[in-house]
mmCIF file of N, CA and C in Angstrom:
data_model
loop_
_atom_site.group_PDB
_atom_site.id
_atom_site.type_symbol
_atom_site.label_atom_id
_atom_site.label_comp_id
_atom_site.label_asym_id
_atom_site.label_seq_id
_atom_site.Cartn_x
_atom_site.Cartn_y
_atom_site.Cartn_z
ATOM 1 N N MET Q 1 100.756 240.959 -75.154
ATOM 2 C CA MET Q 1 100.406 241.576 -73.892
ATOM 3 C C MET Q 1 100.453 240.521 -72.788
ATOM 4 N N ALA Q 2 100.947 240.906 -71.642
ATOM 5 C CA ALA Q 2 101.088 239.986 -70.516
ATOM 6 C C ALA Q 2 99.730 239.705 -69.876
ATOM 7 N N THR Q 3 99.556 238.470 -69.463
ATOM 8 C CA THR Q 3 98.318 238.099 -68.776
ATOM 9 C C THR Q 3 98.412 238.508 -67.308
ATOM 10 N N ILE Q 4 97.282 238.470 -66.630
ATOM 11 C CA ILE Q 4 97.270 238.794 -65.197
ATOM 12 C C ILE Q 4 98.184 237.829 -64.452
ATOM 13 N N LEU Q 5 98.156 236.568 -64.831
ATOM 14 C CA LEU Q 5 98.999 235.570 -64.183
ATOM 15 C C LEU Q 5 100.477 235.910 -64.352
ATOM 16 N N ASP Q 6 100.865 236.336 -65.553
ATOM 17 C CA ASP Q 6 102.255 236.737 -65.802
ATOM 18 C C ASP Q 6 102.642 237.938 -64.946
ATOM 19 N N LEU Q 7 101.741 238.905 -64.846
ATOM 20 C CA LEU Q 7 102.022 240.094 -64.043
ATOM 21 C C LEU Q 7 102.161 239.746 -62.566
ATOM 22 N N ILE Q 8 101.289 238.885 -62.082
ATOM 23 C CA ILE Q 8 101.371 238.467 -60.677
ATOM 24 C C ILE Q 8 102.719 237.815 -60.412
ATOM 25 N N LYS Q 9 103.113 236.901 -61.291
ATOM 26 C CA LYS Q 9 104.397 236.215 -61.127
ATOM 27 C C LYS Q 9 105.558 237.203 -61.162
ATOM 28 N N HIS Q 10 105.472 238.194 -62.036
ATOM 29 C CA HIS Q 10 106.523 239.208 -62.140
ATOM 30 C C HIS Q 10 106.658 239.991 -60.831
ATOM 31 N N TYR Q 11 105.526 240.478 -60.303
ATOM 32 C CA TYR Q 11 105.572 241.258 -59.067
ATOM 33 C C TYR Q 11 105.986 240.393 -57.883
ATOM 34 N N GLN Q 12 105.544 239.158 -57.867
ATOM 35 C CA GLN Q 12 105.937 238.246 -56.797
ATOM 36 C C GLN Q 12 107.445 238.007 -56.834
ATOM 37 N N HIS Q 13 107.975 237.798 -58.027
ATOM 38 C CA HIS Q 13 109.415 237.590 -58.184
ATOM 39 C C HIS Q 13 110.197 238.823 -57.722
ATOM 40 N N SER Q 14 109.707 240.002 -58.069
ATOM 41 C CA SER Q 14 110.387 241.236 -57.657
ATOM 42 C C SER Q 14 110.396 241.383 -56.140
ATOM 43 N N ILE Q 15 109.279 241.047 -55.502
ATOM 44 C CA ILE Q 15 109.208 241.123 -54.034
ATOM 45 C C ILE Q 15 110.229 240.178 -53.417
ATOM 46 N N GLU Q 16 110.320 238.975 -53.960
ATOM 47 C CA GLU Q 16 111.251 237.983 -53.424
ATOM 48 C C GLU Q 16 112.705 238.327 -53.737
ATOM 49 N N LYS Q 17 112.943 238.946 -54.887
ATOM 50 C CA LYS Q 17 114.310 239.256 -55.316
ATOM 51 C C LYS Q 17 114.891 240.468 -54.586
ATOM 52 N N TYR Q 18 114.037 241.419 -54.228
ATOM 53 C CA TYR Q 18 114.500 242.652 -53.587
ATOM 54 C C TYR Q 18 113.836 242.838 -52.220
ATOM 55 N N PRO Q 19 114.120 241.949 -51.271
ATOM 56 C CA PRO Q 19 113.428 242.020 -49.978
ATOM 57 C C PRO Q 19 113.758 243.269 -49.160
ATOM 58 N N ASN Q 20 114.847 243.951 -49.481
ATOM 59 C CA ASN Q 20 115.242 245.137 -48.713
ATOM 60 C C ASN Q 20 114.938 246.451 -49.424
ATOM 61 N N ASP Q 21 114.347 246.378 -50.598
ATOM 62 C CA ASP Q 21 114.034 247.583 -51.362
ATOM 63 C C ASP Q 21 112.575 247.972 -51.106
ATOM 64 N N GLU Q 22 112.379 248.803 -50.090
ATOM 65 C CA GLU Q 22 111.030 249.171 -49.658
ATOM 66 C C GLU Q 22 110.209 249.795 -50.778
ATOM 67 N N GLN Q 23 110.808 250.676 -51.551
ATOM 68 C CA GLN Q 23 110.062 251.348 -52.618
ATOM 69 C C GLN Q 23 109.611 250.365 -53.697
ATOM 70 N N LYS Q 24 110.489 249.447 -54.057
ATOM 71 C CA LYS Q 24 110.138 248.451 -55.074
ATOM 72 C C LYS Q 24 109.016 247.541 -54.562
ATOM 73 N N ILE Q 25 109.104 247.133 -53.295
ATOM 74 C CA ILE Q 25 108.068 246.277 -52.708
ATOM 75 C C ILE Q 25 106.734 247.012 -52.660
ATOM 76 N N LEU Q 26 106.760 248.267 -52.249
ATOM 77 C CA LEU Q 26 105.523 249.055 -52.197
ATOM 78 C C LEU Q 26 104.898 249.189 -53.582
ATOM 79 N N LYS Q 27 105.741 249.396 -54.590
ATOM 80 C CA LYS Q 27 105.237 249.506 -55.962
ATOM 81 C C LYS Q 27 104.589 248.189 -56.394
ATOM 82 N N CYS Q 28 105.233 247.074 -56.069
ATOM 83 C CA CYS Q 28 104.687 245.761 -56.436
ATOM 84 C C CYS Q 28 103.368 245.493 -55.716
ATOM 85 N N ILE Q 29 103.298 245.829 -54.435
ATOM 86 C CA ILE Q 29 102.057 245.639 -53.681
ATOM 87 C C ILE Q 29 100.952 246.494 -54.285
ATOM 88 N N ASP Q 30 101.282 247.726 -54.646
ATOM 89 C CA ASP Q 30 100.290 248.613 -55.258
ATOM 90 C C ASP Q 30 99.783 248.034 -56.579
ATOM 91 N N LYS Q 31 100.698 247.527 -57.385
ATOM 92 C CA LYS Q 31 100.299 246.936 -58.669
ATOM 93 C C LYS Q 31 99.416 245.706 -58.444
ATOM 94 N N LEU Q 32 99.789 244.864 -57.480
ATOM 95 C CA LEU Q 32 98.988 243.684 -57.169
ATOM 96 C C LEU Q 32 97.609 244.077 -56.659
ATOM 97 N N TYR Q 33 97.558 245.144 -55.878
ATOM 98 C CA TYR Q 33 96.286 245.614 -55.321
ATOM 99 C C TYR Q 33 95.313 245.998 -56.437
ATOM 100 N N ASN Q 34 95.851 246.558 -57.506
ATOM 101 C CA ASN Q 34 95.004 247.060 -58.590
ATOM 102 C C ASN Q 34 94.755 246.050 -59.715
ATOM 103 N N LEU Q 35 95.349 244.858 -59.613
ATOM 104 C CA LEU Q 35 95.104 243.812 -60.606
ATOM 105 C C LEU Q 35 93.805 243.084 -60.273
ATOM 106 N N GLY Q 36 93.217 242.493 -61.255
ATOM 107 C CA GLY Q 36 92.007 241.695 -61.050
ATOM 108 C C GLY Q 36 92.353 240.273 -60.637
ATOM 109 N N VAL Q 37 92.929 240.128 -59.451
ATOM 110 C CA VAL Q 37 93.367 238.826 -58.956
ATOM 111 C C VAL Q 37 92.149 238.004 -58.518
ATOM 112 N N THR Q 38 92.154 236.731 -58.894
ATOM 113 C CA THR Q 38 91.073 235.821 -58.506
ATOM 114 C C THR Q 38 91.612 234.770 -57.538
ATOM 115 N N VAL Q 39 90.705 233.995 -56.970
ATOM 116 C CA VAL Q 39 91.106 232.904 -56.078
ATOM 117 C C VAL Q 39 92.010 231.934 -56.835
ATOM 118 N N GLN Q 40 91.677 231.668 -58.080
ATOM 119 C CA GLN Q 40 92.488 230.750 -58.883
ATOM 120 C C GLN Q 40 93.909 231.281 -59.055
ATOM 121 N N HIS Q 41 94.058 232.584 -59.269
ATOM 122 C CA HIS Q 41 95.396 233.181 -59.375
ATOM 123 C C HIS Q 41 96.170 232.978 -58.077
ATOM 124 N N LEU Q 42 95.507 233.201 -56.950
ATOM 125 C CA LEU Q 42 96.172 233.037 -55.653
ATOM 126 C C LEU Q 42 96.634 231.595 -55.475
ATOM 127 N N GLN Q 43 95.798 230.659 -55.875
ATOM 128 C CA GLN Q 43 96.152 229.247 -55.738
ATOM 129 C C GLN Q 43 97.276 228.860 -56.693
ATOM 130 N N ASP Q 44 97.238 229.369 -57.900
ATOM 131 C CA ASP Q 44 98.233 229.001 -58.913
ATOM 132 C C ASP Q 44 99.619 229.562 -58.622
ATOM 133 N N THR Q 45 99.679 230.754 -58.022
ATOM 134 C CA THR Q 45 100.967 231.432 -57.861
ATOM 135 C C THR Q 45 101.537 231.380 -56.448
ATOM 136 N N GLY Q 46 100.686 231.292 -55.450
ATOM 137 C CA GLY Q 46 101.166 231.362 -54.070
ATOM 138 C C GLY Q 46 101.518 232.774 -53.648
ATOM 139 N N VAL Q 47 101.106 233.769 -54.430
ATOM 140 C CA VAL Q 47 101.441 235.159 -54.124
ATOM 141 C C VAL Q 47 100.825 235.601 -52.795
ATOM 142 N N GLY Q 48 99.726 234.990 -52.414
ATOM 143 C CA GLY Q 48 99.108 235.328 -51.131
ATOM 144 C C GLY Q 48 100.045 235.045 -49.969
ATOM 145 N N ARG Q 49 100.762 233.938 -50.039
ATOM 146 C CA ARG Q 49 101.734 233.602 -48.985
ATOM 147 C C ARG Q 49 102.892 234.592 -48.988
ATOM 148 N N THR Q 50 103.331 234.974 -50.176
ATOM 149 C CA THR Q 50 104.438 235.930 -50.284
ATOM 150 C C THR Q 50 104.066 237.258 -49.649
ATOM 151 N N VAL Q 51 102.891 237.778 -49.996
ATOM 152 C CA VAL Q 51 102.449 239.067 -49.460
ATOM 153 C C VAL Q 51 102.115 238.938 -47.979
ATOM 154 N N ASN Q 52 101.535 237.821 -47.587
ATOM 155 C CA ASN Q 52 101.186 237.612 -46.184
ATOM 156 C C ASN Q 52 102.424 237.690 -45.290
ATOM 157 N N ALA Q 53 103.555 237.199 -45.772
ATOM 158 C CA ALA Q 53 104.797 237.251 -44.999
ATOM 159 C C ALA Q 53 105.249 238.692 -44.762
ATOM 160 N N LEU Q 54 104.836 239.606 -45.636
ATOM 161 C CA LEU Q 54 105.227 241.017 -45.505
ATOM 162 C C LEU Q 54 104.385 241.768 -44.475
ATOM 163 N N ARG Q 55 103.283 241.183 -44.035
ATOM 164 C CA ARG Q 55 102.410 241.873 -43.074
ATOM 165 C C ARG Q 55 103.146 242.210 -41.783
ATOM 166 N N LYS Q 56 104.133 241.406 -41.447
ATOM 167 C CA LYS Q 56 104.875 241.604 -40.196
ATOM 168 C C LYS Q 56 105.919 242.717 -40.295
ATOM 169 N N GLU Q 57 106.191 243.156 -41.505
ATOM 170 C CA GLU Q 57 107.193 244.204 -41.703
ATOM 171 C C GLU Q 57 106.705 245.519 -41.089
ATOM 172 N N PRO Q 58 107.631 246.300 -40.561
ATOM 173 C CA PRO Q 58 107.229 247.595 -39.993
ATOM 174 C C PRO Q 58 106.954 248.622 -41.093
ATOM 175 N N GLY Q 59 106.247 249.654 -40.733
ATOM 176 C CA GLY Q 59 106.046 250.794 -41.619
ATOM 177 C C GLY Q 59 105.082 250.548 -42.754
ATOM 178 N N GLU Q 60 105.349 251.256 -43.845
ATOM 179 C CA GLU Q 60 104.439 251.249 -44.996
ATOM 180 C C GLU Q 60 104.307 249.878 -45.653
ATOM 181 N N VAL Q 61 105.399 249.127 -45.688
ATOM 182 C CA VAL Q 61 105.349 247.812 -46.335
ATOM 183 C C VAL Q 61 104.361 246.907 -45.603
ATOM 184 N N GLY Q 62 104.462 246.845 -44.297
ATOM 185 C CA GLY Q 62 103.546 246.024 -43.512
ATOM 186 C C GLY Q 62 102.111 246.486 -43.648
ATOM 187 N N GLN Q 63 101.923 247.789 -43.625
ATOM 188 C CA GLN Q 63 100.576 248.353 -43.744
ATOM 189 C C GLN Q 63 99.975 248.040 -45.119
ATOM 190 N N ALA Q 64 100.754 248.216 -46.164
ATOM 191 C CA ALA Q 64 100.272 247.939 -47.521
ATOM 192 C C ALA Q 64 99.982 246.447 -47.698
ATOM 193 N N ALA Q 65 100.853 245.607 -47.152
ATOM 194 C CA ALA Q 65 100.648 244.159 -47.251
ATOM 195 C C ALA Q 65 99.380 243.748 -46.510
ATOM 196 N N ARG Q 66 99.152 244.309 -45.329
ATOM 197 C CA ARG Q 66 97.934 243.988 -44.570
ATOM 198 C C ARG Q 66 96.683 244.397 -45.345
ATOM 199 N N ALA Q 67 96.736 245.556 -45.984
ATOM 200 C CA ALA Q 67 95.588 246.025 -46.767
ATOM 201 C C ALA Q 67 95.314 245.087 -47.944
ATOM 202 N N LEU Q 68 96.364 244.641 -48.609
ATOM 203 C CA LEU Q 68 96.194 243.748 -49.756
ATOM 204 C C LEU Q 68 95.674 242.378 -49.317
ATOM 205 N N VAL Q 69 96.233 241.847 -48.238
ATOM 206 C CA VAL Q 69 95.767 240.552 -47.732
ATOM 207 C C VAL Q 69 94.305 240.647 -47.325
ATOM 208 N N TYR Q 70 93.925 241.746 -46.682
ATOM 209 C CA TYR Q 70 92.524 241.945 -46.293
ATOM 210 C C TYR Q 70 91.620 241.962 -47.533
ATOM 211 N N LYS Q 71 92.050 242.688 -48.563
ATOM 212 C CA LYS Q 71 91.260 242.758 -49.805
ATOM 213 C C LYS Q 71 91.071 241.368 -50.393
ATOM 214 N N TRP Q 72 92.142 240.598 -50.427
ATOM 215 C CA TRP Q 72 92.058 239.254 -50.988
ATOM 216 C C TRP Q 72 91.176 238.343 -50.137
ATOM 217 N N LYS Q 73 91.257 238.482 -48.816
ATOM 218 C CA LYS Q 73 90.413 237.660 -47.941
ATOM 219 C C LYS Q 73 88.937 237.957 -48.179
ATOM 220 N N VAL Q 74 88.607 239.217 -48.346
ATOM 221 C CA VAL Q 74 87.222 239.600 -48.631
ATOM 222 C C VAL Q 74 86.785 239.004 -49.968
ATOM 223 N N MET Q 75 87.664 239.066 -50.959
ATOM 224 C CA MET Q 75 87.359 238.525 -52.280
ATOM 225 C C MET Q 75 87.146 237.013 -52.210
ATOM 226 N N VAL Q 76 88.000 236.309 -51.478
ATOM 227 C CA VAL Q 76 87.869 234.857 -51.339
ATOM 228 C C VAL Q 76 86.553 234.516 -50.648
ATOM 229 N N ALA Q 77 86.238 235.217 -49.573
ATOM 230 C CA ALA Q 77 84.987 234.969 -48.846
ATOM 231 C C ALA Q 77 83.781 235.233 -49.739
ATOM 232 N N SER Q 78 83.857 236.270 -50.531
ATOM 233 C CA SER Q 78 82.765 236.609 -51.438
ATOM 234 C C SER Q 78 82.575 235.522 -52.493
ATOM 235 N N GLU Q 79 83.668 235.053 -53.062
ATOM 236 C CA GLU Q 79 83.588 233.994 -54.072
ATOM 237 C C GLU Q 79 83.044 232.710 -53.472
ATOM 238 N N GLU Q 80 83.480 232.391 -52.246
ATOM 239 C CA GLU Q 80 83.000 231.176 -51.592
ATOM 240 C C GLU Q 80 81.509 231.271 -51.298
ATOM 241 N N SER Q 81 81.052 232.436 -50.856
ATOM 242 C CA SER Q 81 79.625 232.574 -50.559
ATOM 243 C C SER Q 81 78.801 232.538 -51.843
ATOM 244 N N ASP Q 82 79.357 233.037 -52.942
ATOM 245 C CA ASP Q 82 78.670 232.944 -54.232
ATOM 246 C C ASP Q 82 78.520 231.486 -54.648
ATOM 247 N N GLN Q 83 79.569 230.704 -54.443
ATOM 248 C CA GLN Q 83 79.515 229.288 -54.798
ATOM 249 C C GLN Q 83 78.522 228.549 -53.917
ATOM 250 N N GLU Q 84 78.481 228.875 -52.631
ATOM 251 C CA GLU Q 84 77.513 228.254 -51.731
ATOM 252 C C GLU Q 84 76.102 228.630 -52.151
ATOM 253 N N GLY Q 85 75.912 229.849 -52.608
ATOM 254 C CA GLY Q 85 74.603 230.276 -53.083
ATOM 255 C C GLY Q 85 74.177 229.486 -54.298
ATOM 256 N N ASP Q 86 75.128 229.197 -55.182
ATOM 257 C CA ASP Q 86 74.816 228.394 -56.363
ATOM 258 C C ASP Q 86 74.377 226.996 -55.958
ATOM 259 N N ILE Q 87 75.055 226.428 -54.986
ATOM 260 C CA ILE Q 87 74.702 225.098 -54.508
ATOM 261 C C ILE Q 87 73.336 225.141 -53.837
ATOM 262 N N GLY Q 88 73.091 226.179 -53.058
ATOM 263 C CA GLY Q 88 71.830 226.307 -52.351
ATOM 264 C C GLY Q 88 70.645 226.467 -53.276
ATOM 265 N N ASN Q 89 70.848 226.989 -54.464
ATOM 266 C CA ASN Q 89 69.757 227.181 -55.412
ATOM 267 C C ASN Q 89 69.438 225.916 -56.192
ATOM 268 N N ASP Q 90 70.302 224.920 -56.122
ATOM 269 C CA ASP Q 90 70.082 223.669 -56.822
ATOM 270 C C ASP Q 90 69.046 222.856 -56.052
ATOM 271 N N THR Q 91 67.961 222.490 -56.704
ATOM 272 C CA THR Q 91 66.887 221.781 -56.008
ATOM 273 C C THR Q 91 66.945 220.281 -56.227
ATOM 274 N N THR Q 92 68.005 219.778 -56.859
ATOM 275 C CA THR Q 92 68.121 218.338 -57.039
ATOM 276 C C THR Q 92 69.269 217.820 -56.199
ATOM 277 N N ASN Q 93 69.097 216.604 -55.667
ATOM 278 C CA ASN Q 93 70.180 216.015 -54.899
ATOM 279 C C ASN Q 93 71.053 215.178 -55.820
ATOM 280 N N SER Q 94 72.030 214.474 -55.244
ATOM 281 C CA SER Q 94 72.975 213.734 -56.072
ATOM 282 C C SER Q 94 72.341 212.540 -56.776
ATOM 283 N N TYR Q 95 71.127 212.152 -56.367
ATOM 284 C CA TYR Q 95 70.432 211.055 -57.026
ATOM 285 C C TYR Q 95 69.492 211.544 -58.117
ATOM 286 N N GLY Q 96 69.418 212.840 -58.313
ATOM 287 C CA GLY Q 96 68.577 213.391 -59.355
ATOM 288 C C GLY Q 96 67.159 213.697 -58.912
ATOM 289 N N TYR Q 97 66.872 213.536 -57.622
ATOM 290 C CA TYR Q 97 65.536 213.847 -57.115
ATOM 291 C C TYR Q 97 65.466 215.309 -56.738
ATOM 292 N N GLU Q 98 64.321 215.893 -56.953
ATOM 293 C CA GLU Q 98 64.149 217.298 -56.599
ATOM 294 C C GLU Q 98 63.711 217.428 -55.154
ATOM 295 N N TYR Q 99 64.319 218.399 -54.468
ATOM 296 C CA TYR Q 99 63.908 218.711 -53.109
ATOM 297 C C TYR Q 99 62.580 219.442 -53.150
ATOM 298 N N GLY Q 100 61.814 219.283 -52.098
ATOM 299 C CA GLY Q 100 60.582 220.032 -51.995
ATOM 300 C C GLY Q 100 59.415 219.372 -52.699
ATOM 301 N N LYS Q 101 59.636 218.239 -53.320
ATOM 302 C CA LYS Q 101 58.539 217.520 -53.979
ATOM 303 C C LYS Q 101 57.954 216.527 -52.977
ATOM 304 N N ASP Q 102 56.676 216.191 -53.148
ATOM 305 C CA ASP Q 102 56.091 215.209 -52.238
ATOM 306 C C ASP Q 102 56.590 213.814 -52.596
ATOM 307 N N CYS Q 103 56.369 212.865 -51.710
ATOM 308 C CA CYS Q 103 56.904 211.513 -51.878
ATOM 309 C C CYS Q 103 56.387 210.821 -53.126
ATOM 310 N N ASP Q 104 55.213 211.208 -53.607
ATOM 311 C CA ASP Q 104 54.650 210.554 -54.785
ATOM 312 C C ASP Q 104 55.485 210.796 -56.034
ATOM 313 N N SER Q 105 56.343 211.792 -56.019
ATOM 314 C CA SER Q 105 57.140 212.084 -57.206
ATOM 315 C C SER Q 105 58.402 211.241 -57.278
ATOM 316 N N TYR Q 106 58.727 210.493 -56.202
ATOM 317 C CA TYR Q 106 59.904 209.636 -56.218
ATOM 318 C C TYR Q 106 59.584 208.338 -56.953
ATOM 319 N N PRO Q 107 60.584 207.667 -57.450
ATOM 320 C CA PRO Q 107 60.352 206.382 -58.109
ATOM 321 C C PRO Q 107 59.692 205.394 -57.144
ATOM 322 N N SER Q 108 58.994 204.419 -57.686
ATOM 323 C CA SER Q 108 58.196 203.513 -56.862
ATOM 324 C C SER Q 108 59.033 202.725 -55.869
ATOM 325 N N GLU Q 109 60.263 202.318 -56.228
ATOM 326 C CA GLU Q 109 61.061 201.557 -55.271
ATOM 327 C C GLU Q 109 61.434 202.402 -54.062
ATOM 328 N N SER Q 110 61.659 203.690 -54.252
ATOM 329 C CA SER Q 110 61.947 204.570 -53.121
ATOM 330 C C SER Q 110 60.720 204.691 -52.240
ATOM 331 N N ARG Q 111 59.561 204.799 -52.843
ATOM 332 C CA ARG Q 111 58.321 204.918 -52.088
ATOM 333 C C ARG Q 111 58.086 203.638 -51.293
ATOM 334 N N ASN Q 112 58.370 202.487 -51.910
ATOM 335 C CA ASN Q 112 58.182 201.213 -51.213
ATOM 336 C C ASN Q 112 59.108 201.105 -50.014
ATOM 337 N N ARG Q 113 60.355 201.549 -50.157
ATOM 338 C CA ARG Q 113 61.292 201.534 -49.039
ATOM 339 C C ARG Q 113 60.796 202.419 -47.912
ATOM 340 N N LEU Q 114 60.256 203.561 -48.252
ATOM 341 C CA LEU Q 114 59.741 204.476 -47.243
ATOM 342 C C LEU Q 114 58.530 203.882 -46.540
ATOM 343 N N ASP Q 115 57.687 203.159 -47.281
ATOM 344 C CA ASP Q 115 56.493 202.558 -46.688
ATOM 345 C C ASP Q 115 56.847 201.455 -45.703
ATOM 346 N N LYS Q 116 57.942 200.739 -45.932
ATOM 347 C CA LYS Q 116 58.345 199.631 -45.061
ATOM 348 C C LYS Q 116 58.890 200.112 -43.729
ATOM 349 N N GLN Q 117 59.288 201.362 -43.630
ATOM 350 C CA GLN Q 117 59.889 201.880 -42.392
ATOM 351 C C GLN Q 117 58.888 202.174 -41.393
#
């Protein structure tokens, strides 16, 4: 069975191979719209750039491409905000100290540096 990545590459290739076949392009856009495409897939294949170039096309192709690009942009923004949320929930900094703790919980050399200021 073909992976999502294989399917994306197949539809992307078809779009590039048949730039004047409106029905084939619409079918490929529809298939891409219904696939579980992730940010990683977009980065690995470059299909976002391929579909984005179709947004300027007149008629149904342009409309379908705009809808797909919009869907992907929402997905990317959602994934990015999820990742930011994960970072925001981490209460330790890069030195291993926890945020929100009083100064007494830091190692003594850090406390001494703070006292000298």
